[in-house]
Amino acid sequence: MSHRVLSDILAKFLTLFFALILVLLPFHAFLSTWGGTVVGPLLVWKSWKEILLIILLIPVAIYLFMNRDLADRLWRRAINKFVIIYAIITVIWALFSSASMTAIVAGLAFNLRFFAMFLLAQVLLESKNSWIEKVKLFAAPVLLWVTVIISLFAILQVTVLPHDFLVSFGYDKDSSIAPFILVDDNPEAVRAFSTLRGPNTLAAFLVLPLILALALFVAKKQRWLAAITLALGGIALLLTGARSAWLGFAAALICLLLLELPKQKLLKVIKWGALPGFLLIAGFIWLATTVPALRLAVFHSSPGDPTLVEGSTEDHWHATTNGIKDVIANPVGTGVGSAGPASFYSDKVKLAENYFVQIAQETGVVGIGLFIAIYLLMFRRLLIGRAQLWHKVLLASLVGLTVVNIFLHGWADDPTAMVWWAFAGLFAWPVIGGKKS
């Protein structure tokens, strides 16, 4: 068997598992909870994608060794250098972490798995194998169909299905995932989360496919599927009650509008739409403070609560400010697993409700500096290619997901983070021979 044939077989093998991870991620929480409670062990089921990525390290290393020119092309990209350095720093900070071993392992997984997908996507793209081209071709329709399925289930979850429907699939608030989640403990205000881990996770995940559907609809491509996705996905987004994702989607929508509209039309929209837009927002905020249903949805506050921000809103503010104080007190960081969702596996839980603050808490100013550098390089790359559909979609959704991560640990959610960064690896760079890109 020739070197070229063996290399192509290896690339197709990697592509198969890469595509499998992408397709299963939106259903991961449901499948792992069901399988983990029925068959077990739950931890292995929850970690299947990380285990698979670790196993794939060996064939990836072999493939890169067989194709050193490809490895050189990828290394010449500045963003990949920063990702590798960031990964090394993260591992070093894990070695000196005071968190429990379980928390450290979880922190490593949460912080690095989406970058692993990002790098793997680039390797497969540069391999130019026929299977990865099919993955790119079907990426949009598959993502939209998946969104239709999970959105439909989310709507049924709130409107038709009994609250304890998911109990039959191993859902339990003490041992796995709560079968239902309420707004401000109101039994009439059920939050949708479909097959994902929670309402905020579902809402954050929906930002990318909704922006993609809107861009396709405007471009007059796959309009029926795009319209169905927008309708069902939009309803599902509202039913999550996830305010951070609402703001994130609004930011992504504005970004897409800026990218789509010609300069002259954009100026007219700003000129004639600024005042009506301001009045509309002001009127909505006023209604949200007076109408109980809107108050519950927007502020997660019931009429009997002492203030509008009492509860989750106030808790979020305190969590973020305490996280910033922690960074100031420990500028070097307190180690991987010591903050964010991974800290649930340790003795002391530290949730800043802000992914950027979390990274600074764990890896200090060095880690957050590298992370922001990666962010800026990605933003620049997408901005350069903004005339292309996927670049526009990824750029607008990145803006939206940045807003989400200011209010939550969004990049710690595997479906959102791993899917978005995998698509960034697939679509942010064209294959340009050996040229630096």
CSV table of C-alpha atoms in Angstrom, one decimal:
chain,number,residue,atom,x,y,z
A,1,MET,CA,0.0,0.0,0.0
A,2,SER,CA,1.4,3.4,-1.0
A,3,HIS,CA,2.1,6.2,1.3
A,4,ARG,CA,-0.5,8.4,-0.4
A,5,VAL,CA,-3.3,5.7,-0.1
A,6,LEU,CA,-2.5,4.9,3.5
A,7,SER,CA,-2.5,8.7,4.3
A,8,ASP,CA,-5.9,9.1,2.6
A,9,ILE,CA,-7.4,6.1,4.5
A,10,LEU,CA,-6.2,7.6,7.8
A,11,ALA,CA,-7.6,11.0,6.9
A,12,LYS,CA,-11.0,9.5,6.1
A,13,PHE,CA,-10.9,7.5,9.4
A,14,LEU,CA,-10.4,10.7,11.4
A,15,THR,CA,-13.1,12.5,9.4
A,16,LEU,CA,-15.6,9.8,10.2
A,17,PHE,CA,-15.1,10.2,14.0
A,18,PHE,CA,-14.9,14.0,13.7
A,19,ALA,CA,-18.3,14.1,12.0
A,20,LEU,CA,-19.7,11.6,14.5
A,21,ILE,CA,-18.8,13.9,17.4
A,22,LEU,CA,-20.4,16.9,15.7
A,23,VAL,CA,-23.7,15.1,15.0
A,24,LEU,CA,-24.0,13.6,18.5
A,25,LEU,CA,-23.0,16.7,20.5
A,26,PRO,CA,-26.5,18.3,20.6
A,27,PHE,CA,-27.9,15.0,21.9
A,28,HIS,CA,-25.0,14.2,24.2
A,29,ALA,CA,-26.6,15.2,27.5
A,30,PHE,CA,-29.7,13.1,26.8
A,31,LEU,CA,-27.8,10.1,25.5
A,32,SER,CA,-25.2,10.1,28.3
A,33,THR,CA,-27.8,10.5,31.0
A,34,TRP,CA,-29.9,7.7,29.6
A,35,GLY,CA,-27.0,5.4,28.9
A,36,GLY,CA,-25.1,6.3,32.0
A,37,THR,CA,-28.1,5.5,34.3
A,38,VAL,CA,-29.3,2.4,32.5
A,39,VAL,CA,-26.0,0.8,31.6
A,40,GLY,CA,-23.4,2.9,33.4
A,41,PRO,CA,-20.9,4.1,34.5
A,42,LEU,CA,-22.3,7.6,34.1
A,43,LEU,CA,-18.9,9.4,34.2
A,44,VAL,CA,-17.7,7.3,31.2
A,45,TRP,CA,-20.8,8.1,29.2
A,46,LYS,CA,-20.5,11.8,30.0
A,47,SER,CA,-16.8,11.7,28.9
A,48,TRP,CA,-17.2,9.8,25.6
A,49,LYS,CA,-16.2,12.7,23.4
A,50,GLU,CA,-13.1,13.6,25.4
A,51,ILE,CA,-12.1,9.9,25.6
A,52,LEU,CA,-12.5,9.7,21.8
A,53,LEU,CA,-10.4,12.8,21.2
A,54,ILE,CA,-7.6,11.5,23.4
A,55,ILE,CA,-7.7,8.2,21.4
A,56,LEU,CA,-7.6,10.1,18.1
A,57,LEU,CA,-4.4,11.8,19.2
A,58,ILE,CA,-2.4,8.8,18.1
A,59,PRO,CA,-3.7,8.6,14.5
A,60,VAL,CA,-3.5,12.4,14.2
A,61,ALA,CA,0.1,12.3,15.3
A,62,ILE,CA,0.8,9.5,12.8
A,63,TYR,CA,-1.0,11.4,10.0
A,64,LEU,CA,1.0,14.7,10.7
A,65,PHE,CA,4.2,12.7,10.8
A,66,MET,CA,3.4,11.2,7.4
A,67,ASN,CA,2.5,14.7,6.0
A,68,ARG,CA,5.0,17.1,7.5
A,69,ASP,CA,4.4,19.8,4.9
A,70,LEU,CA,0.8,19.9,6.1
A,71,ALA,CA,2.0,20.2,9.7
A,72,ASP,CA,4.3,23.0,8.7
A,73,ARG,CA,1.4,24.9,7.0
A,74,LEU,CA,-0.7,24.6,10.1
A,75,TRP,CA,2.1,25.7,12.4
A,76,ARG,CA,2.7,28.8,10.3
A,77,ARG,CA,-0.7,30.1,11.3
A,78,ALA,CA,-0.3,32.4,14.2
A,79,ILE,CA,-3.5,31.4,15.9
A,80,ASN,CA,-2.4,27.7,16.0
A,81,LYS,CA,0.8,28.7,17.7
A,82,PHE,CA,-1.2,30.6,20.4
A,83,VAL,CA,-3.5,27.7,20.8
A,84,ILE,CA,-0.6,25.3,21.4
A,85,ILE,CA,1.1,27.6,23.8
A,86,TYR,CA,-2.2,28.2,25.6
A,87,ALA,CA,-2.7,24.4,25.9
A,88,ILE,CA,0.8,24.0,27.3
A,89,ILE,CA,0.2,26.8,29.9
A,90,THR,CA,-3.1,25.2,30.8
A,91,VAL,CA,-1.4,21.8,31.4
A,92,ILE,CA,1.4,23.4,33.5
A,93,TRP,CA,-1.1,25.3,35.6
A,94,ALA,CA,-3.0,22.0,36.1
A,95,LEU,CA,0.2,20.4,37.5
A,96,PHE,CA,0.4,23.1,40.2
A,97,SER,CA,-3.3,23.4,40.9
A,98,SER,CA,-4.6,22.9,44.5
A,99,ALA,CA,-8.0,21.6,43.2
A,100,SER,CA,-8.9,17.9,43.5
A,101,MET,CA,-7.7,15.5,40.8
A,102,THR,CA,-11.3,15.1,39.4
A,103,ALA,CA,-11.7,18.9,39.2
A,104,ILE,CA,-8.3,19.3,37.4
A,105,VAL,CA,-9.2,16.6,34.9
A,106,ALA,CA,-12.6,18.2,34.3
A,107,GLY,CA,-11.0,21.7,34.0
A,108,LEU,CA,-8.5,20.4,31.4
A,109,ALA,CA,-11.4,18.9,29.4
A,110,PHE,CA,-13.6,22.0,29.6
A,111,ASN,CA,-10.7,24.4,28.7
A,112,LEU,CA,-9.1,22.4,25.9
A,113,ARG,CA,-11.6,20.1,24.1
A,114,PHE,CA,-13.0,22.8,21.8
A,115,PHE,CA,-9.5,23.8,20.7
A,116,ALA,CA,-8.8,20.1,20.0
A,117,MET,CA,-11.8,20.1,17.7
A,118,PHE,CA,-10.6,23.4,16.1
A,119,LEU,CA,-7.1,21.9,15.4
A,120,LEU,CA,-8.5,18.6,14.2
A,121,ALA,CA,-10.9,20.4,11.8
A,122,GLN,CA,-7.9,22.2,10.2
A,123,VAL,CA,-5.9,19.0,9.9
A,124,LEU,CA,-8.8,17.3,8.0
A,125,LEU,CA,-9.4,20.4,5.9
A,126,GLU,CA,-5.8,20.5,4.8
A,127,SER,CA,-5.8,16.8,4.1
A,128,LYS,CA,-8.2,17.5,1.1
A,129,ASN,CA,-9.8,14.1,1.5
A,130,SER,CA,-13.2,13.6,-0.2
A,131,TRP,CA,-15.0,12.8,3.0
A,132,ILE,CA,-14.2,16.2,4.6
A,133,GLU,CA,-15.5,17.9,1.5
A,134,LYS,CA,-18.8,16.1,2.0
A,135,VAL,CA,-18.8,17.2,5.7
A,136,LYS,CA,-18.4,20.8,4.6
A,137,LEU,CA,-21.1,20.4,2.0
A,138,PHE,CA,-23.7,18.9,4.4
A,139,ALA,CA,-22.6,20.9,7.5
A,140,ALA,CA,-25.3,23.6,7.0
A,141,PRO,CA,-28.4,21.4,6.3
A,142,VAL,CA,-27.4,18.9,9.0
A,143,LEU,CA,-27.0,21.6,11.6
A,144,LEU,CA,-30.3,23.1,10.7
A,145,TRP,CA,-32.1,19.8,10.8
A,146,VAL,CA,-30.6,19.0,14.2
A,147,THR,CA,-31.8,22.4,15.3
A,148,VAL,CA,-35.3,21.7,14.1
A,149,ILE,CA,-35.4,18.4,16.0
A,150,ILE,CA,-34.1,19.8,19.4
A,151,SER,CA,-36.2,22.9,19.0
A,152,LEU,CA,-39.4,20.9,18.4
A,153,PHE,CA,-38.6,18.7,21.5
A,154,ALA,CA,-37.9,21.9,23.5
A,155,ILE,CA,-41.4,23.3,22.6
A,156,LEU,CA,-43.1,20.0,23.4
A,157,GLN,CA,-41.2,19.9,26.7
A,158,VAL,CA,-42.8,23.2,27.8
A,159,THR,CA,-46.3,22.9,26.2
A,160,VAL,CA,-47.4,19.2,26.0
A,161,LEU,CA,-45.1,16.8,27.8
A,162,PRO,CA,-45.5,16.2,31.6
A,163,HIS,CA,-42.8,17.8,33.8
A,164,ASP,CA,-41.4,14.5,34.9
A,165,PHE,CA,-41.2,13.1,31.3
A,166,LEU,CA,-37.4,12.8,31.4
A,167,VAL,CA,-37.4,10.8,34.7
A,168,SER,CA,-37.9,7.7,32.6
A,169,PHE,CA,-34.5,8.4,30.9
A,170,GLY,CA,-32.5,8.6,34.1
A,171,TYR,CA,-32.9,12.4,34.8
A,172,ASP,CA,-32.6,13.2,38.5
A,173,LYS,CA,-31.6,16.5,40.0
A,174,ASP,CA,-29.4,14.9,42.7
A,175,SER,CA,-27.5,12.4,40.5
A,176,SER,CA,-27.6,13.6,36.9
A,177,ILE,CA,-29.7,16.3,35.4
A,178,ALA,CA,-33.0,17.7,36.8
A,179,PRO,CA,-36.0,16.5,34.7
A,180,PHE,CA,-37.4,20.0,34.6
A,181,ILE,CA,-36.2,23.6,35.4
A,182,LEU,CA,-38.3,26.5,36.6
A,183,VAL,CA,-38.0,30.3,36.5
A,184,ASP,CA,-37.8,31.7,40.0
A,185,ASP,CA,-39.3,28.4,41.4
A,186,ASN,CA,-42.5,29.2,39.6
A,187,PRO,CA,-44.3,25.9,38.8
A,188,GLU,CA,-46.1,27.6,35.9
A,189,ALA,CA,-42.8,28.8,34.3
A,190,VAL,CA,-41.0,25.8,32.9
A,191,ARG,CA,-37.8,26.4,31.0
A,192,ALA,CA,-37.0,24.5,27.8
A,193,PHE,CA,-33.7,22.7,27.5
A,194,SER,CA,-34.5,19.8,25.1
A,195,THR,CA,-31.7,17.2,24.8
A,196,LEU,CA,-29.0,19.5,26.2
A,197,ARG,CA,-27.8,20.0,29.8
A,198,GLY,CA,-29.9,23.0,30.7
A,199,PRO,CA,-31.8,26.0,29.3
A,200,ASN,CA,-28.7,28.2,29.1
A,201,THR,CA,-26.8,25.5,27.2
A,202,LEU,CA,-29.6,25.1,24.7
A,203,ALA,CA,-30.0,28.8,24.2
A,204,ALA,CA,-26.3,29.4,23.6
A,205,PHE,CA,-26.2,26.5,21.2
A,206,LEU,CA,-29.1,28.0,19.2
A,207,VAL,CA,-27.2,31.2,18.4
A,208,LEU,CA,-25.0,29.7,15.6
A,209,PRO,CA,-27.8,27.8,13.7
A,210,LEU,CA,-30.2,30.6,14.0
A,211,ILE,CA,-27.7,33.1,12.5
A,212,LEU,CA,-26.9,30.5,9.8
A,213,ALA,CA,-30.5,30.1,9.0
A,214,LEU,CA,-31.1,33.8,8.7
A,215,ALA,CA,-28.0,34.3,6.5
A,216,LEU,CA,-29.1,31.4,4.2
A,217,PHE,CA,-32.7,32.8,4.0
A,218,VAL,CA,-31.3,36.3,3.0
A,219,ALA,CA,-29.0,34.6,0.5
A,220,LYS,CA,-32.0,32.7,-0.9
A,221,LYS,CA,-30.4,29.3,-0.2
A,222,GLN,CA,-32.3,26.4,1.4
A,223,ARG,CA,-35.1,28.9,2.3
A,224,TRP,CA,-37.7,26.4,3.4
A,225,LEU,CA,-35.4,24.7,5.9
A,226,ALA,CA,-34.0,28.0,7.0
A,227,ALA,CA,-37.5,29.4,7.6
A,228,ILE,CA,-38.5,26.3,9.6
A,229,THR,CA,-35.3,26.5,11.7
A,230,LEU,CA,-35.9,30.2,12.4
A,231,ALA,CA,-39.5,29.6,13.5
A,232,LEU,CA,-38.9,26.6,15.7
A,233,GLY,CA,-35.5,27.7,16.9
A,234,GLY,CA,-36.7,31.2,17.7
A,235,ILE,CA,-39.6,29.9,19.8
A,236,ALA,CA,-37.3,27.4,21.6
A,237,LEU,CA,-34.8,30.3,22.3
A,238,LEU,CA,-37.6,32.3,24.0
A,239,LEU,CA,-38.8,29.3,26.0
A,240,THR,CA,-35.4,28.7,27.5
A,241,GLY,CA,-35.7,31.9,29.5
A,242,ALA,CA,-31.9,32.4,29.0
A,243,ARG,CA,-31.4,36.2,29.1
A,244,SER,CA,-27.7,36.0,28.3
A,245,ALA,CA,-28.5,34.1,25.1
A,246,TRP,CA,-31.3,36.6,24.2
A,247,LEU,CA,-28.7,39.4,24.5
A,248,GLY,CA,-26.2,37.3,22.6
A,249,PHE,CA,-28.5,36.6,19.8
A,250,ALA,CA,-29.5,40.3,19.6
A,251,ALA,CA,-25.8,41.2,19.3
A,252,ALA,CA,-25.2,38.5,16.7
A,253,LEU,CA,-28.3,39.8,14.7
A,254,ILE,CA,-27.0,43.4,14.8
A,255,CYS,CA,-23.5,42.2,13.7
A,256,LEU,CA,-25.1,40.2,10.8
A,257,LEU,CA,-27.1,43.3,9.8
A,258,LEU,CA,-24.0,45.4,9.7
A,259,LEU,CA,-22.3,42.8,7.5
A,260,GLU,CA,-25.2,42.3,5.1
A,261,LEU,CA,-26.4,45.8,4.5
A,262,PRO,CA,-24.6,48.2,2.1
A,263,LYS,CA,-23.2,51.2,3.7
A,264,GLN,CA,-25.8,53.7,2.4
A,265,LYS,CA,-28.7,51.5,3.4
A,266,LEU,CA,-27.1,50.9,6.8
A,267,LEU,CA,-26.8,54.7,7.4
A,268,LYS,CA,-30.5,55.1,6.5
A,269,VAL,CA,-31.5,52.4,8.9
A,270,ILE,CA,-29.5,54.0,11.7
A,271,LYS,CA,-30.9,57.5,10.8
A,272,TRP,CA,-34.5,56.5,10.7
A,273,GLY,CA,-34.5,53.5,13.1
A,274,ALA,CA,-32.5,54.9,16.0
A,275,LEU,CA,-35.3,56.8,17.7
A,276,PRO,CA,-38.1,54.2,17.1
A,277,GLY,CA,-35.7,51.5,18.3
A,278,PHE,CA,-34.9,53.4,21.5
A,279,LEU,CA,-38.6,54.0,22.2
A,280,LEU,CA,-39.4,50.3,21.5
A,281,ILE,CA,-36.7,49.2,23.9
A,282,ALA,CA,-37.7,51.7,26.6
A,283,GLY,CA,-41.4,50.6,26.2
A,284,PHE,CA,-40.4,47.0,26.5
A,285,ILE,CA,-38.4,47.6,29.7
A,286,TRP,CA,-41.3,49.5,31.2
A,287,LEU,CA,-43.7,46.6,30.4
A,288,ALA,CA,-41.2,44.1,31.8
A,289,THR,CA,-41.3,45.9,35.1
A,290,THR,CA,-45.1,46.1,35.3
A,291,VAL,CA,-46.4,43.0,33.6
A,292,PRO,CA,-45.9,39.9,35.9
A,293,ALA,CA,-45.3,37.4,33.0
A,294,LEU,CA,-42.7,39.7,31.4
A,295,ARG,CA,-41.1,40.6,34.7
A,296,LEU,CA,-40.6,36.8,35.4
A,297,ALA,CA,-39.2,36.2,31.9
A,298,VAL,CA,-36.9,39.2,31.7
A,299,PHE,CA,-35.8,39.7,35.3
A,300,HIS,CA,-36.5,36.2,36.7
A,301,SER,CA,-38.3,38.1,39.4
A,302,SER,CA,-41.9,37.5,40.7
A,303,PRO,CA,-44.1,40.4,41.9
A,304,GLY,CA,-43.7,39.3,45.5
A,305,ASP,CA,-39.9,39.6,45.4
A,306,PRO,CA,-38.4,42.7,47.1
A,307,THR,CA,-36.5,44.0,44.1
A,308,LEU,CA,-36.3,43.4,40.3
A,309,VAL,CA,-32.8,42.0,40.6
A,310,GLU,CA,-33.4,39.8,43.6
A,311,GLY,CA,-32.3,36.3,43.0
A,312,SER,CA,-30.3,35.1,40.0
A,313,THR,CA,-29.6,38.6,38.6
A,314,GLU,CA,-28.1,39.8,41.9
A,315,ASP,CA,-26.3,36.5,42.4
A,316,HIS,CA,-24.7,36.9,38.9
A,317,TRP,CA,-23.4,40.4,39.7
A,318,HIS,CA,-21.9,39.3,43.0
A,319,ALA,CA,-20.3,36.2,41.4
A,320,THR,CA,-18.6,38.2,38.7
A,321,THR,CA,-17.3,40.9,41.0
A,322,ASN,CA,-16.0,38.3,43.5
A,323,GLY,CA,-14.3,36.5,40.6
A,324,ILE,CA,-12.6,39.8,39.5
A,325,LYS,CA,-11.4,40.3,43.1
A,326,ASP,CA,-10.1,36.8,43.1
A,327,VAL,CA,-8.1,37.5,39.9
A,328,ILE,CA,-6.7,40.7,41.5
A,329,ALA,CA,-5.7,38.8,44.6
A,330,ASN,CA,-4.1,36.0,42.6
A,331,PRO,CA,-2.8,37.4,39.3
A,332,VAL,CA,-0.9,34.2,38.6
A,333,GLY,CA,-4.0,32.1,38.9
A,334,THR,CA,-5.0,29.4,41.3
A,335,GLY,CA,-4.8,26.5,38.9
A,336,VAL,CA,-6.9,24.6,36.4
A,337,GLY,CA,-10.1,23.2,38.0
A,338,SER,CA,-10.1,25.8,40.8
A,339,ALA,CA,-12.8,27.9,39.2
A,340,GLY,CA,-15.8,27.6,36.8
A,341,PRO,CA,-18.0,24.4,36.4
A,342,ALA,CA,-15.0,22.2,37.1
A,343,SER,CA,-14.8,23.5,40.6
A,344,PHE,CA,-18.0,21.6,41.4
A,345,TYR,CA,-15.8,18.5,41.6
A,346,SER,CA,-13.7,20.2,44.3
A,347,ASP,CA,-14.3,21.2,47.9
A,348,LYS,CA,-14.7,24.9,47.1
A,349,VAL,CA,-17.0,26.0,44.2
A,350,LYS,CA,-16.0,29.3,42.5
A,351,LEU,CA,-18.4,30.4,39.8
A,352,ALA,CA,-17.7,33.8,38.3
A,353,GLU,CA,-20.6,33.5,35.9
A,354,ASN,CA,-18.2,34.8,33.3
A,355,TYR,CA,-15.9,32.6,31.2
A,356,PHE,CA,-13.2,35.2,30.7
A,357,VAL,CA,-12.9,35.8,34.5
A,358,GLN,CA,-12.9,32.0,35.0
A,359,ILE,CA,-9.9,31.6,32.7
A,360,ALA,CA,-8.1,34.5,34.5
A,361,GLN,CA,-8.9,32.8,37.9
A,362,GLU,CA,-7.4,29.5,36.8
A,363,THR,CA,-4.4,30.5,34.6
A,364,GLY,CA,-3.9,34.1,35.6
A,365,VAL,CA,-3.0,37.1,33.4
A,366,VAL,CA,-0.8,34.9,31.2
A,367,GLY,CA,-3.6,32.5,30.4
A,368,ILE,CA,-6.3,35.1,29.8
A,369,GLY,CA,-3.8,37.1,27.7
A,370,LEU,CA,-3.2,34.1,25.4
A,371,PHE,CA,-6.9,33.3,25.3
A,372,ILE,CA,-7.8,36.9,24.2
A,373,ALA,CA,-5.0,36.8,21.6
A,374,ILE,CA,-6.6,33.7,20.1
A,375,TYR,CA,-9.9,35.4,20.2
A,376,LEU,CA,-8.6,38.5,18.4
A,377,LEU,CA,-6.8,36.4,15.7
A,378,MET,CA,-10.0,34.5,15.0
A,379,PHE,CA,-12.1,37.7,14.9
A,380,ARG,CA,-9.5,39.2,12.4
A,381,ARG,CA,-9.6,36.1,10.2
A,382,LEU,CA,-13.4,36.1,10.0
A,383,LEU,CA,-13.5,39.8,9.4
A,384,ILE,CA,-11.1,39.5,6.5
A,385,GLY,CA,-13.3,36.9,4.8
A,386,ARG,CA,-16.6,38.5,5.8
A,387,ALA,CA,-17.8,38.5,2.1
A,388,GLN,CA,-18.3,34.7,2.3
A,389,LEU,CA,-21.4,33.3,4.0
A,390,TRP,CA,-19.7,31.1,6.6
A,391,HIS,CA,-17.3,33.8,7.6
A,392,LYS,CA,-20.2,36.2,8.1
A,393,VAL,CA,-22.1,33.6,10.1
A,394,LEU,CA,-19.2,32.6,12.3
A,395,LEU,CA,-18.2,36.3,12.9
A,396,ALA,CA,-21.8,37.3,13.9
A,397,SER,CA,-22.2,34.2,16.1
A,398,LEU,CA,-18.8,34.8,17.7
A,399,VAL,CA,-19.9,38.3,18.7
A,400,GLY,CA,-23.1,36.8,20.1
A,401,LEU,CA,-21.4,34.0,22.0
A,402,THR,CA,-18.9,36.5,23.4
A,403,VAL,CA,-21.8,38.3,25.0
A,404,VAL,CA,-23.1,35.0,26.4
A,405,ASN,CA,-19.7,34.2,27.9
A,406,ILE,CA,-19.6,37.6,29.6
A,407,PHE,CA,-22.7,36.4,31.6
A,408,LEU,CA,-22.1,32.6,31.7
A,409,HIS,CA,-19.4,29.9,31.3
A,410,GLY,CA,-20.6,29.4,27.7
A,411,TRP,CA,-17.4,28.0,26.3
A,412,ALA,CA,-17.5,25.3,29.0
A,413,ASP,CA,-20.7,23.9,27.4
A,414,ASP,CA,-19.5,21.2,25.1
A,415,PRO,CA,-22.1,21.4,22.3
A,416,THR,CA,-21.8,25.1,21.8
A,417,ALA,CA,-18.0,25.3,22.1
A,418,MET,CA,-17.0,22.2,20.3
A,419,VAL,CA,-19.4,22.7,17.4
A,420,TRP,CA,-18.6,26.4,16.9
A,421,TRP,CA,-14.8,25.9,17.0
A,422,ALA,CA,-15.0,22.9,14.8
A,423,PHE,CA,-16.9,24.9,12.2
A,424,ALA,CA,-14.3,27.7,12.6
A,425,GLY,CA,-11.6,25.3,11.8
A,426,LEU,CA,-13.5,24.0,8.7
A,427,PHE,CA,-14.6,27.3,7.2
A,428,ALA,CA,-12.3,30.1,8.4
A,429,TRP,CA,-9.4,29.1,6.2
A,430,PRO,CA,-9.4,28.1,2.5
A,431,VAL,CA,-6.9,25.4,1.4
A,432,ILE,CA,-4.1,27.5,-0.1
A,433,GLY,CA,-1.3,25.1,-1.1
A,434,GLY,CA,1.8,25.9,1.0
A,435,LYS,CA,1.2,29.6,1.3
A,436,LYS,CA,1.0,31.2,4.7
A,437,SER,CA,-2.7,31.8,5.6
